[in-house]
Amino acid sequence: MSGTRPGTYFSLLGPVQAHRGDSPLPLGPPQQRALLAMLLCRRNAVVGLDELIDGLWGGEPPRSAVGTLRSYAYRLRRVLGGGLDTHGRGYALQVGPGELDLTRFDELTTRARAHASAGDPEAARDLLARALEMWRGPALAGLPGPQARIQRERLAELRLSVLMERVELDLRLGGHGRLVAELTGLCLEHPLNDRLRTLRDTALERGGREREARTTPPGATATSTTPPHLPVPAQLPYVPGDFTGRAEAVRDLLDALAPTAPETVVVCAVGGIGGIGKTTLAVHTAGRLREHFPDGQLYANLRGVREAPADPAAVLAGFLRALGVTDPALPEDPRERAALYRTRLMGKRILLVLDDARDAAQIEPLLPGSPTCAVLVTSRSTLSGLPAARRLRLDVLPAAEALALLGRIVGDERIAAEPAEAAALVERCGGLPLAVRIAGSRLGTRPAWRLADFLRLLDGRRPAFGPAFPGRDGPEGSVEACFRLSYELLDAGQARLFRLMAVPRTATLDLASAAALAGLDPAEAERYLERLTALGLLESPAPLTYRFHDLLGEFAAARSEERDGPGERTAALLRLADHMLACAREAYAAERPGHPLVGLLTPTTARGASFEAGPSHIEAVLAVAVQTLEARPSAVGLIADTLLALDPALDGSFLWAALLAPARRVLRTAEEQEDIRAAGRTGFLLGSALTRLGRFDEAEAALHDAGRAAAAAADEVVRTEILICRAVARQGRADWTAADALYREAIAAGTACGNAWGTTNARSNSVSTLLRLRRYEEAAEACRLSLTAAREGGDRYGEAHALYSLGIVARQGGRSAEAVARHRESAELGVRGGYPALEVMNLISETAAHLAAGHPGQAAECGERALAAAQRLGWRAAQARTLRLLGTALAESGDHARARTRLTQALAHLEALGLPEAAQASAVLASLAPPGR
């Protein structure tokens, strides 16, 4: 039960009603009840506002439609007492088990079919009879609106189908005598239903009334090409008994394909990479739709990825034979053949399953003209140009469903015996149903094997999914063979790009990066990439962004090993790294306008594309950098510049921890290659990362070595940045005198080499040090100079940082309200500019300002926000300092229990990082009364 409406029961199988216990609920006017019916038909799912409006009013809703619908929803919610929830611009009605008559009807029919399959027709017949007794008249009787009409017709078809199932069971049980009158009435009610006429004739024949039976269809003549008693075509192939999951996809297809008096032929297209389970899903779904298409199911494998795909004319000939047309009557002309085919389908309820289509042109001649028919297509191609009421793109199986599939093949007891290994195995299969089935088949025929043994084979790069197993031919035999069918449809340029896309160790590549990787013009690369995507060899998770399924990536990498030599793969990586440097350099210039370093970063590519500073993009650059260096150590200069160009992006995203291992790898190579310029630049970036992570001892060692290398290489612009970073590290240790000396040296070096951005940054960062040294006027002047320079240069980061520094000056001067205003202004700029670290810094300092003003409650509230922001970034030093301030604020508010918790956490962090604020945290903690007093 839903829990919100105890005892509520809904009825759709007749007039729409709702009861609580024995009492009917007032459901309001017809349109309000129509809204309830729509939500009940889509129970437990969100139905969008636009869909609801279309369902109630059709294509011309009144201007007041939104307000009226919301009013209906409000009234229904009051009547029902809960369960009707708002989700954005839509609604969902929560309906529990046993709360809807349609659900009960479905349960009874499902149980009946299970009994029939098990050889118990009497029990099946009784269950169907009970289900049919639930109908109180036409479903949704009296409700207005197009959606009510559609659902009414759908449910009427459902009832008739179940009724015919019950009649068939009655015939099996010898009840033909009492069926004649009922079937005669049904035939009069449904004069075009051949299945009912056949059942009536059977009942008459079994009762000895053969002469009354009409076995010849109306209009048939002696020259008809339709043989008498032609069996209903049922061409669907075998569905594996281990079909697992895909519940949402099956439900979507069932909803789209179940006939509801459509005005045009319903076409559904299922796409996805090879081995994803398109055919299995389509055939499974089609099998569940048999009752909705009593005139049969036609199936054809169009062999779309084979060298010789199926000829539509030949497929039409097969379909026409199944529909009763003899070979002499088959037209030779393909257009005449298609016309006869559509004539034969007119008025019939037939489902066509067109499997593995190559393109829309192959499908078009096979589409019926009668809206009573429906079409289900599968293809690795996107089938652009195919009219489809519903398109589904299958993804890999979720881990739980992949595990369930493996268990159905090898036995649940083996999964239970090695759960971790089973999970690792389906992960290694990439959630690809074909791979899971192949792995399961191998294990199923080797019951003595442990799953751990099989995993070792895979980890050892044995061709576990490569060779076909005995007795399994074609693409079903191996994952590699399945992928190769699509690969062999590529021309030389497309195949080369496909292979090279697997060379870099990145999750995705955008269009510009892929073009650079292959040395292609972007327009040509886009054509190739779209072709690869259309064939299901690549996925496109976002516009102009591409990625492999894991196993397809392995397949592409193997083809590259075969076809592309080491030199070509290294050249591709160098082109990609150079492109990434160009992109990062442009981003650097945008973030730090006027910085002279931009002119010292020298890719060979003239211009890069836009650079996104998100985690995936930064991690991709770092991965390519290390991989390129492994292939060509002498390219360390290019790679060092690429990492250095990431500095603003790393500062904005605070992904410094991800930089540590790649930077150390590059630094080691620079030293081996004796490239002092690369060593200085990489050492600076490594020291920056360690400083921001609060690891000051390591940072100072790295920065000291980097400064020596930069000086030796006369890389003065970078040496200025190194001096600033060294000062920040000393500041973190509360060594204010050393920090002041380093800031002064940085300002002098920046002025001498023309690094105005660096001198402004040095001044802004020096404010805390100047205040600690009680040089208040110098601190205020440094802020003013920094703010003016940043605003004149269009430097958003510099402006935000200068405002932050002004906030600190105001706080130290006792002007807490001004400090809070400055910090909020700076934080807003930081958020808009994409600098989350600045937001954290300002929240921490605002917390301190509230404390200084004697407002511990406001300080505690601000401190909680600062802590959450620092935790999102993973900035341990900021978390430690925030916890100290937060604990102090709670202590001053009198909340000693929470204060003790926060201060204990702060002390642990501060001591682990070696930060001087540990003594302050310890003193406040000691001042608190012991627990329980």
mmCIF file of N, CA, C and O in Angstrom, residues 164 220 305 331 338 378 381 407 504 515 525 669 674 724 761 784 880 890:
data_model
loop_
_atom_site.group_PDB
_atom_site.id
_atom_site.type_symbol
_atom_site.label_atom_id
_atom_site.label_comp_id
_atom_site.label_asym_id
_atom_site.label_seq_id
_atom_site.Cartn_x
_atom_site.Cartn_y
_atom_site.Cartn_z
ATOM 1 N N MET A 164 -11.306 -13.551 -25.604
ATOM 2 C CA MET A 164 -11.051 -14.595 -26.597
ATOM 3 C C MET A 164 -10.153 -15.687 -26.013
ATOM 4 O O MET A 164 -10.323 -16.867 -26.334
ATOM 5 N N ALA A 220 -14.022 -13.778 -50.912
ATOM 6 C CA ALA A 220 -13.072 -14.722 -51.483
ATOM 7 C C ALA A 220 -13.700 -15.414 -52.680
ATOM 8 O O ALA A 220 -14.883 -15.691 -52.724
ATOM 9 N N VAL A 305 24.426 -5.121 -41.076
ATOM 10 C CA VAL A 305 25.868 -4.925 -40.934
ATOM 11 C C VAL A 305 26.656 -5.982 -41.699
ATOM 12 O O VAL A 305 27.887 -6.037 -41.580
ATOM 13 N N PRO A 331 4.272 -10.323 -57.807
ATOM 14 C CA PRO A 331 4.723 -9.402 -58.859
ATOM 15 C C PRO A 331 6.246 -9.369 -58.929
ATOM 16 O O PRO A 331 6.933 -9.469 -57.910
ATOM 17 N N ALA A 338 5.442 -4.243 -53.332
ATOM 18 C CA ALA A 338 5.174 -3.463 -52.124
ATOM 19 C C ALA A 338 3.709 -3.055 -52.046
ATOM 20 O O ALA A 338 3.104 -3.040 -50.960
ATOM 21 N N THR A 378 15.098 -2.786 -35.286
ATOM 22 C CA THR A 378 16.357 -2.711 -34.549
ATOM 23 C C THR A 378 17.469 -2.379 -35.526
ATOM 24 O O THR A 378 17.416 -2.773 -36.697
ATOM 25 N N SER A 381 22.545 1.420 -36.565
ATOM 26 C CA SER A 381 22.522 2.769 -37.114
ATOM 27 C C SER A 381 21.469 3.591 -36.404
ATOM 28 O O SER A 381 20.500 3.066 -35.849
ATOM 29 N N GLY A 407 23.800 -14.891 -13.294
ATOM 30 C CA GLY A 407 23.285 -15.916 -12.388
ATOM 31 C C GLY A 407 22.316 -16.858 -13.068
ATOM 32 O O GLY A 407 22.299 -18.060 -12.775
ATOM 33 N N PRO A 504 44.435 7.527 -26.950
ATOM 34 C CA PRO A 504 44.577 8.270 -25.686
ATOM 35 C C PRO A 504 43.756 7.644 -24.570
ATOM 36 O O PRO A 504 42.645 7.150 -24.813
ATOM 37 N N ALA A 515 39.794 15.651 -34.085
ATOM 38 C CA ALA A 515 40.388 16.125 -35.339
ATOM 39 C C ALA A 515 41.900 16.294 -35.194
ATOM 40 O O ALA A 515 42.673 15.900 -36.074
ATOM 41 N N ALA A 525 36.526 15.519 -39.888
ATOM 42 C CA ALA A 525 36.469 14.691 -38.676
ATOM 43 C C ALA A 525 35.035 14.540 -38.198
ATOM 44 O O ALA A 525 34.615 13.456 -37.774
ATOM 45 N N THR A 669 60.950 13.208 -15.483
ATOM 46 C CA THR A 669 61.401 13.121 -16.873
ATOM 47 C C THR A 669 62.190 14.364 -17.259
ATOM 48 O O THR A 669 63.201 14.277 -17.981
ATOM 49 N N GLU A 674 67.326 16.594 -18.656
ATOM 50 C CA GLU A 674 68.118 17.788 -18.365
ATOM 51 C C GLU A 674 67.502 19.036 -18.985
ATOM 52 O O GLU A 674 68.180 19.922 -19.513
ATOM 53 N N ILE A 724 55.933 34.044 -5.310
ATOM 54 C CA ILE A 724 54.624 34.289 -4.681
ATOM 55 C C ILE A 724 54.155 33.025 -3.965
ATOM 56 O O ILE A 724 53.683 33.082 -2.821
ATOM 57 N N ASN A 761 49.113 40.224 -8.155
ATOM 58 C CA ASN A 761 48.763 39.045 -7.355
ATOM 59 C C ASN A 761 49.589 38.999 -6.074
ATOM 60 O O ASN A 761 49.081 38.662 -4.995
ATOM 61 N N ARG A 784 44.193 48.569 -2.490
ATOM 62 C CA ARG A 784 43.722 49.558 -3.466
ATOM 63 C C ARG A 784 44.447 49.408 -4.796
ATOM 64 O O ARG A 784 43.830 49.448 -5.872
ATOM 65 N N ALA A 880 39.920 22.557 8.158
ATOM 66 C CA ALA A 880 40.489 22.640 9.507
ATOM 67 C C ALA A 880 40.280 24.025 10.099
ATOM 68 O O ALA A 880 39.848 24.178 11.259
ATOM 69 N N LEU A 890 30.393 28.381 18.295
ATOM 70 C CA LEU A 890 29.449 27.577 19.078
ATOM 71 C C LEU A 890 29.734 27.712 20.570
ATOM 72 O O LEU A 890 28.811 27.753 21.400
#
